[in-house]
Coordinates of C-alpha atoms in Angstrom, one line a residue:
M1 CA 70.4 101.8 114.5
N2 CA 69.4 105.4 113.8
P3 CA 72.1 108.1 113.0
P4 CA 72.7 111.0 115.4
A5 CA 70.1 113.8 115.3
T6 CA 72.5 116.0 113.3
S7 CA 73.2 113.3 110.7
P8 CA 72.6 114.1 107.0
L9 CA 70.9 110.7 106.7
S10 CA 67.2 110.4 107.4
P11 CA 66.2 107.7 109.9
V12 CA 64.3 105.9 107.2
D13 CA 67.3 105.7 104.9
A14 CA 69.6 104.7 107.8
H15 CA 67.2 101.9 108.6
R16 CA 67.1 100.7 105.0
I17 CA 70.9 100.6 104.9
E18 CA 71.3 98.8 108.3
R19 CA 68.5 96.3 107.6
H20 CA 70.2 94.8 104.6
A21 CA 73.9 95.2 105.6
A22 CA 74.4 91.6 106.8
A23 CA 72.7 90.1 103.7
A24 CA 74.9 92.2 101.5
D25 CA 78.0 91.1 103.4
A26 CA 77.0 87.5 103.0
A27 CA 76.2 87.9 99.2
G28 CA 79.4 89.8 98.5
F29 CA 77.7 92.9 97.0
L30 CA 75.4 95.7 97.9
H31 CA 71.8 94.6 98.4
P32 CA 69.3 95.7 95.7
V33 CA 67.8 98.1 98.3
H34 CA 71.2 99.7 98.8
Q35 CA 71.7 100.1 95.1
A36 CA 68.2 101.5 94.6
L37 CA 68.8 104.0 97.4
L38 CA 72.1 105.2 95.8
H39 CA 70.4 105.9 92.5
R40 CA 67.1 107.3 93.9
R41 CA 69.0 109.8 96.1
G42 CA 71.4 110.8 93.3
W43 CA 74.3 110.2 95.6
L44 CA 76.5 108.6 92.9
K45 CA 76.3 111.9 91.0
M46 CA 76.7 114.2 94.0
L47 CA 80.3 115.3 92.9
A48 CA 79.5 115.5 89.2
P49 CA 79.0 119.0 87.6
R50 CA 75.5 120.4 87.5
A51 CA 76.0 121.2 83.9
A52 CA 76.5 117.5 83.2
G53 CA 73.5 116.4 85.2
G54 CA 75.2 116.0 88.6
A55 CA 74.4 117.6 91.9
E56 CA 77.8 119.3 92.5
L57 CA 77.3 119.5 96.2
P58 CA 79.7 121.4 98.5
L59 CA 82.5 119.1 99.6
P60 CA 81.8 119.4 103.4
E61 CA 78.3 118.3 102.8
V62 CA 79.5 115.3 100.7
V63 CA 82.0 114.2 103.3
R64 CA 79.5 114.3 106.2
L65 CA 77.1 112.2 104.2
E66 CA 79.8 109.6 103.3
E67 CA 80.7 109.4 107.0
A68 CA 77.1 108.9 108.0
V69 CA 76.6 106.1 105.5
A70 CA 79.8 104.4 106.6
A71 CA 78.7 104.6 110.2
I72 CA 75.8 102.4 109.3
D73 CA 77.5 100.1 106.8
G74 CA 81.2 100.3 105.8
S75 CA 80.8 98.6 102.4
M76 CA 78.0 100.9 101.3
G77 CA 79.9 104.0 102.5
W78 CA 83.0 102.9 100.7
V79 CA 81.2 102.2 97.4
L80 CA 79.4 105.5 97.7
T81 CA 82.6 107.3 98.3
L82 CA 84.7 105.7 95.6
C83 CA 82.0 105.7 92.9
A84 CA 80.8 109.3 93.6
G85 CA 84.5 110.2 93.7
A86 CA 85.0 108.8 90.2
G87 CA 82.0 110.9 89.2
W88 CA 84.0 114.0 90.2
F89 CA 86.2 113.3 87.2
A90 CA 83.4 114.4 84.9
G91 CA 84.4 117.9 85.8
F92 CA 87.6 117.3 83.8
L93 CA 86.1 115.8 80.7
A94 CA 84.8 117.5 77.6
P95 CA 81.4 118.9 78.6
E96 CA 79.4 117.0 75.9
L97 CA 81.1 113.7 76.9
A98 CA 80.5 114.4 80.6
R99 CA 76.8 115.0 79.9
Q100 CA 76.5 111.8 77.9
I101 CA 78.2 109.8 80.7
I102 CA 76.4 111.3 83.7
G103 CA 73.2 111.1 81.8
T104 CA 73.5 107.3 81.5
P105 CA 70.6 105.5 83.2
R106 CA 71.7 104.3 86.7
V107 CA 75.1 105.7 86.0
C108 CA 77.9 104.4 88.3
L109 CA 81.6 105.1 87.8
G110 CA 84.2 102.8 89.3
G111 CA 87.9 102.3 88.7
S112 CA 91.5 102.3 89.9
G113 CA 94.2 104.9 90.3
A114 CA 97.1 102.6 89.5
S115 CA 99.0 102.9 86.2
T116 CA 98.9 99.2 85.4
G117 CA 98.0 99.4 81.8
Y118 CA 99.0 101.0 78.5
A119 CA 97.4 103.4 76.1
D120 CA 98.9 103.3 72.6
E121 CA 98.4 106.2 70.3
D122 CA 96.2 105.2 67.4
D123 CA 95.0 107.9 64.9
D124 CA 92.8 110.3 66.9
G125 CA 92.5 108.0 69.9
Y126 CA 94.2 105.3 72.0
R127 CA 94.2 101.5 72.2
I128 CA 94.1 100.5 75.9
S129 CA 95.2 97.3 77.4
G130 CA 95.9 96.3 81.0
R131 CA 94.6 95.0 84.3
W132 CA 93.6 97.0 87.3
D133 CA 92.7 96.0 90.9
Y134 CA 90.3 97.1 93.6
A135 CA 87.4 98.7 91.6
S136 CA 84.9 99.1 94.4
G137 CA 81.3 98.7 93.1
A138 CA 82.5 97.0 90.0
P139 CA 79.4 94.9 89.3
M140 CA 77.2 98.0 89.1
A141 CA 79.6 100.2 87.2
T142 CA 78.5 101.6 83.9
H143 CA 81.9 103.2 83.3
F144 CA 85.4 102.6 84.6
T145 CA 88.2 105.1 85.3
L146 CA 91.9 104.1 85.0
N147 CA 95.4 105.3 84.6
A148 CA 97.6 104.1 81.7
I149 CA 101.1 104.7 80.6
L150 CA 101.2 106.4 77.2
R151 CA 103.0 104.8 74.3
A152 CA 103.8 105.5 70.7
N153 CA 105.0 102.8 68.4
G154 CA 105.3 100.5 71.4
Q155 CA 107.6 102.8 73.3
P156 CA 106.6 104.7 76.5
L157 CA 106.3 108.5 76.1
L158 CA 108.5 110.3 78.6
D159 CA 108.0 113.4 80.6
E160 CA 110.6 116.2 81.3
Q161 CA 112.3 114.0 83.9
G162 CA 112.5 111.0 81.7
A163 CA 109.8 109.1 83.5
P164 CA 106.9 107.3 81.6
R165 CA 103.9 109.6 81.1
S166 CA 100.6 108.4 82.5
R167 CA 97.1 109.6 81.6
A168 CA 93.7 109.1 83.2
F169 CA 90.9 107.7 81.1
L170 CA 87.2 107.0 81.5
V171 CA 85.8 104.1 79.4
P172 CA 82.3 102.5 79.1
A173 CA 81.8 99.1 80.9
A174 CA 81.2 97.4 77.6
L175 CA 85.0 97.6 77.0
V176 CA 85.8 96.0 80.4
R177 CA 85.9 92.5 81.7
V178 CA 85.4 92.3 85.5
E179 CA 87.3 89.5 87.3
D180 CA 85.4 88.3 90.3
N181 CA 88.3 88.0 92.7
W182 CA 87.5 90.2 95.8
R183 CA 88.1 87.9 98.8
S184 CA 88.9 90.2 101.7
I185 CA 88.0 89.4 105.3
G186 CA 86.0 92.7 105.4
M187 CA 84.3 95.2 103.1
R188 CA 82.9 92.1 101.3
A189 CA 79.9 93.9 99.9
S190 CA 82.1 96.5 98.3
A191 CA 82.8 93.9 95.6
S192 CA 86.2 95.6 94.9
H193 CA 87.1 93.3 92.0
S194 CA 89.8 93.6 89.4
Y195 CA 89.1 94.4 85.8
R196 CA 90.8 94.0 82.5
I197 CA 90.8 95.7 79.1
E198 CA 92.2 94.1 76.0
D199 CA 93.1 96.3 73.0
A200 CA 90.1 98.6 73.3
W201 CA 90.0 101.8 71.2
V202 CA 88.7 105.0 72.7
S203 CA 88.8 108.6 71.4
K204 CA 91.2 111.1 72.8
E205 CA 88.2 112.8 74.6
H206 CA 88.1 109.9 77.0
G207 CA 91.4 110.9 78.4
F208 CA 91.7 113.7 80.9
T209 CA 94.1 115.5 83.3
I210 CA 93.2 115.9 87.0
R211 CA 94.5 119.4 87.8
P212 CA 92.5 122.5 88.8
D213 CA 93.8 124.4 85.6
A214 CA 92.5 121.4 83.5
A215 CA 89.0 121.4 84.8
T216 CA 86.2 121.9 82.3
A217 CA 83.6 122.7 85.0
N218 CA 83.8 126.0 86.7
G219 CA 82.7 125.3 90.3
P220 CA 85.0 125.4 93.3
L221 CA 84.6 121.6 93.6
Y222 CA 87.0 121.2 90.7
R223 CA 89.5 123.6 92.0
F224 CA 89.9 121.5 95.2
P225 CA 93.1 119.5 95.0
F226 CA 92.6 115.9 94.1
Y227 CA 94.7 114.4 96.9
S228 CA 93.1 116.7 99.5
L229 CA 89.7 115.5 98.3
A230 CA 90.9 111.9 98.5
Y231 CA 92.2 112.3 102.1
V232 CA 89.1 113.8 103.5
T233 CA 86.6 111.4 101.9
L234 CA 88.6 108.2 102.8
A235 CA 89.3 109.4 106.4
A236 CA 85.6 110.2 106.9
N237 CA 84.8 106.6 105.9
V238 CA 87.2 105.2 108.4
A239 CA 85.9 107.6 111.1
G240 CA 82.3 106.5 110.4
M241 CA 83.2 102.8 110.7
A242 CA 85.1 103.5 114.0
S243 CA 82.2 105.4 115.5
H244 CA 79.9 102.4 114.6
F245 CA 82.3 100.0 116.3
V246 CA 82.6 102.3 119.4
R247 CA 78.7 102.4 119.7
L248 CA 78.6 98.6 119.5
A249 CA 81.5 98.3 121.9
R250 CA 79.6 100.4 124.5
E251 CA 76.8 97.8 124.4
C252 CA 79.4 94.9 125.0
I253 CA 81.4 96.7 127.6
G254 CA 78.2 97.9 129.4
R255 CA 77.2 94.2 129.9
R256 CA 80.7 93.2 131.1
Q257 CA 81.3 96.3 133.2
K258 CA 85.0 96.3 132.4
G259 CA 86.8 98.8 130.2
M260 CA 84.3 101.6 130.6
P261 CA 87.0 104.3 131.5
L262 CA 88.9 103.3 128.3
L263 CA 85.7 103.5 126.3
E264 CA 85.0 107.0 127.5
E265 CA 88.5 108.1 126.8
K266 CA 88.4 106.8 123.2
E267 CA 85.0 108.5 122.6
Q268 CA 86.5 111.8 123.7
S269 CA 89.6 111.3 121.6
L270 CA 87.5 110.5 118.5
H271 CA 85.3 113.5 119.1
A272 CA 88.3 115.8 119.4
A273 CA 90.0 114.5 116.2
R274 CA 86.7 114.6 114.3
T275 CA 86.1 118.2 115.4
H276 CA 89.5 119.3 114.2
F277 CA 89.1 117.3 111.0
Y278 CA 85.9 119.1 110.1
Q279 CA 87.2 122.5 111.2
T280 CA 90.1 122.0 108.8
L281 CA 87.9 120.8 105.9
D282 CA 85.3 123.6 106.4
R283 CA 88.1 126.2 106.5
S284 CA 89.8 124.8 103.4
W285 CA 86.5 124.6 101.4
A286 CA 85.7 128.2 102.4
Q287 CA 89.0 129.3 101.0
V288 CA 88.5 127.5 97.7
A289 CA 84.9 128.6 97.3
G290 CA 86.1 132.2 97.9
G291 CA 88.5 131.9 95.0
I292 CA 91.7 131.3 97.0
T293 CA 94.1 128.6 95.9
L294 CA 95.2 126.3 98.7
S295 CA 98.8 126.6 99.6
D296 CA 101.2 123.7 100.3
D297 CA 100.7 124.3 104.0
D298 CA 96.9 124.3 103.6
M299 CA 97.1 120.9 101.8
L300 CA 99.4 119.6 104.5
S301 CA 96.9 120.6 107.2
I302 CA 94.2 118.6 105.4
Q303 CA 96.5 115.6 105.1
T304 CA 97.6 115.9 108.8
S305 CA 94.1 116.2 110.2
S306 CA 92.9 113.3 108.1
L307 CA 95.7 111.0 109.1
K308 CA 95.2 112.1 112.7
L309 CA 91.6 111.1 112.6
V310 CA 92.5 107.7 111.1
A311 CA 95.2 107.1 113.7
T312 CA 92.7 108.0 116.5
A313 CA 90.1 105.7 115.0
R314 CA 92.7 102.8 114.8
A315 CA 93.7 103.3 118.4
A316 CA 90.0 103.3 119.5
V317 CA 89.0 100.1 117.6
D318 CA 92.2 98.2 118.4
E319 CA 92.3 99.0 122.1
L320 CA 88.6 98.5 122.8
Y321 CA 88.3 95.2 120.9
P322 CA 89.7 93.0 123.7
Y323 CA 87.1 94.3 126.1
C324 CA 84.2 93.3 123.9
G325 CA 84.4 89.6 124.6
L326 CA 84.0 86.6 122.3
H327 CA 80.7 88.0 120.9
A328 CA 83.0 90.5 119.0
A329 CA 84.9 87.5 117.5
H330 CA 81.7 85.8 116.3
A331 CA 81.7 86.0 112.5
E332 CA 78.0 86.6 112.3
S333 CA 77.8 89.4 114.9
T334 CA 77.4 93.0 113.7
I335 CA 80.4 94.2 115.7
N336 CA 82.6 91.6 114.1
R337 CA 81.5 92.7 110.6
V338 CA 82.2 96.3 111.5
W339 CA 85.6 95.3 112.9
R340 CA 86.4 93.4 109.7
D341 CA 85.2 96.3 107.5
F342 CA 87.3 98.8 109.5
H343 CA 90.5 96.8 109.3
T344 CA 90.0 96.2 105.5
A345 CA 89.3 99.9 104.7
S346 CA 92.1 101.3 106.8
Q347 CA 94.6 99.3 104.8
H348 CA 94.3 101.8 101.9
S349 CA 97.8 103.0 101.1
L350 CA 96.8 106.7 101.3
L351 CA 95.8 106.2 105.0
L352 CA 99.2 105.0 106.2
P353 CA 101.0 107.2 108.7
A354 CA 103.0 109.9 107.0

């Protein structure tokens, strides 16, 4: 299955991804060809600072690539997005540490955003303990990101509102024990396992704050708000999976000659929502690249266009599925795998209706 002519994916790379997608799904992790492609193309470093050895690509270019990969294989698109997204955090680390991490052979950063662990102050560092879920790409991760509640003398440190303070950390995989427990119906090859850390010491430099004013890299990529970046990258993945499903649905519906008007309606709706989504993203990126800080209204527009795209994708997949026949329910069919991937990825809490 080749991508559209305007796709940022080459036909050769698209074929490599598609050819091994079913095998990766059955194995429960990305095929070696997929992994090699991620590293050979430098995609896992595309959001990391150039000064640290990353590509630091413009965000609209990154998002379009992530959508294109997800439109061939949802699991690979998801791993690319989440692991490259973790690489973005290098723009908030001390520059020397960022260079060391991004310079790691076959570097891959995975992790979780939940504050389900503790970081206890210990001299000039922290002792970290806890357990975190849903680290996509965990088996190939060389480093893990996490959030942990800060403590001193066993007691949580509190912020100005009296709530426990949380801090982000990036730690080497040698300190982490991955728990092989990802058993979802879809996105199987994302291998989004849990991981655990038990009383591991890291220096204070491994902690960081994700705010534009805390960035250590100077590019506009690190002035783009974190949640806005998360919305657009996740929504693009869901849109890619939905477009894959709709292409396969056209084949099924074309054979059955029932549901074609609905199919055309959903294709038009997806096109309109996608167009608006990229117009909003491109405009927002141009503002940030031009030195303008996004306002609350600007960030709300990004969130709204992202959630609208996701809602339109959900409606297309759910309403077209019944017209695709029992072939779409067969566990080994491509359309069933895409359907399972879509409904697993779209469960992400950030993609729920506002």
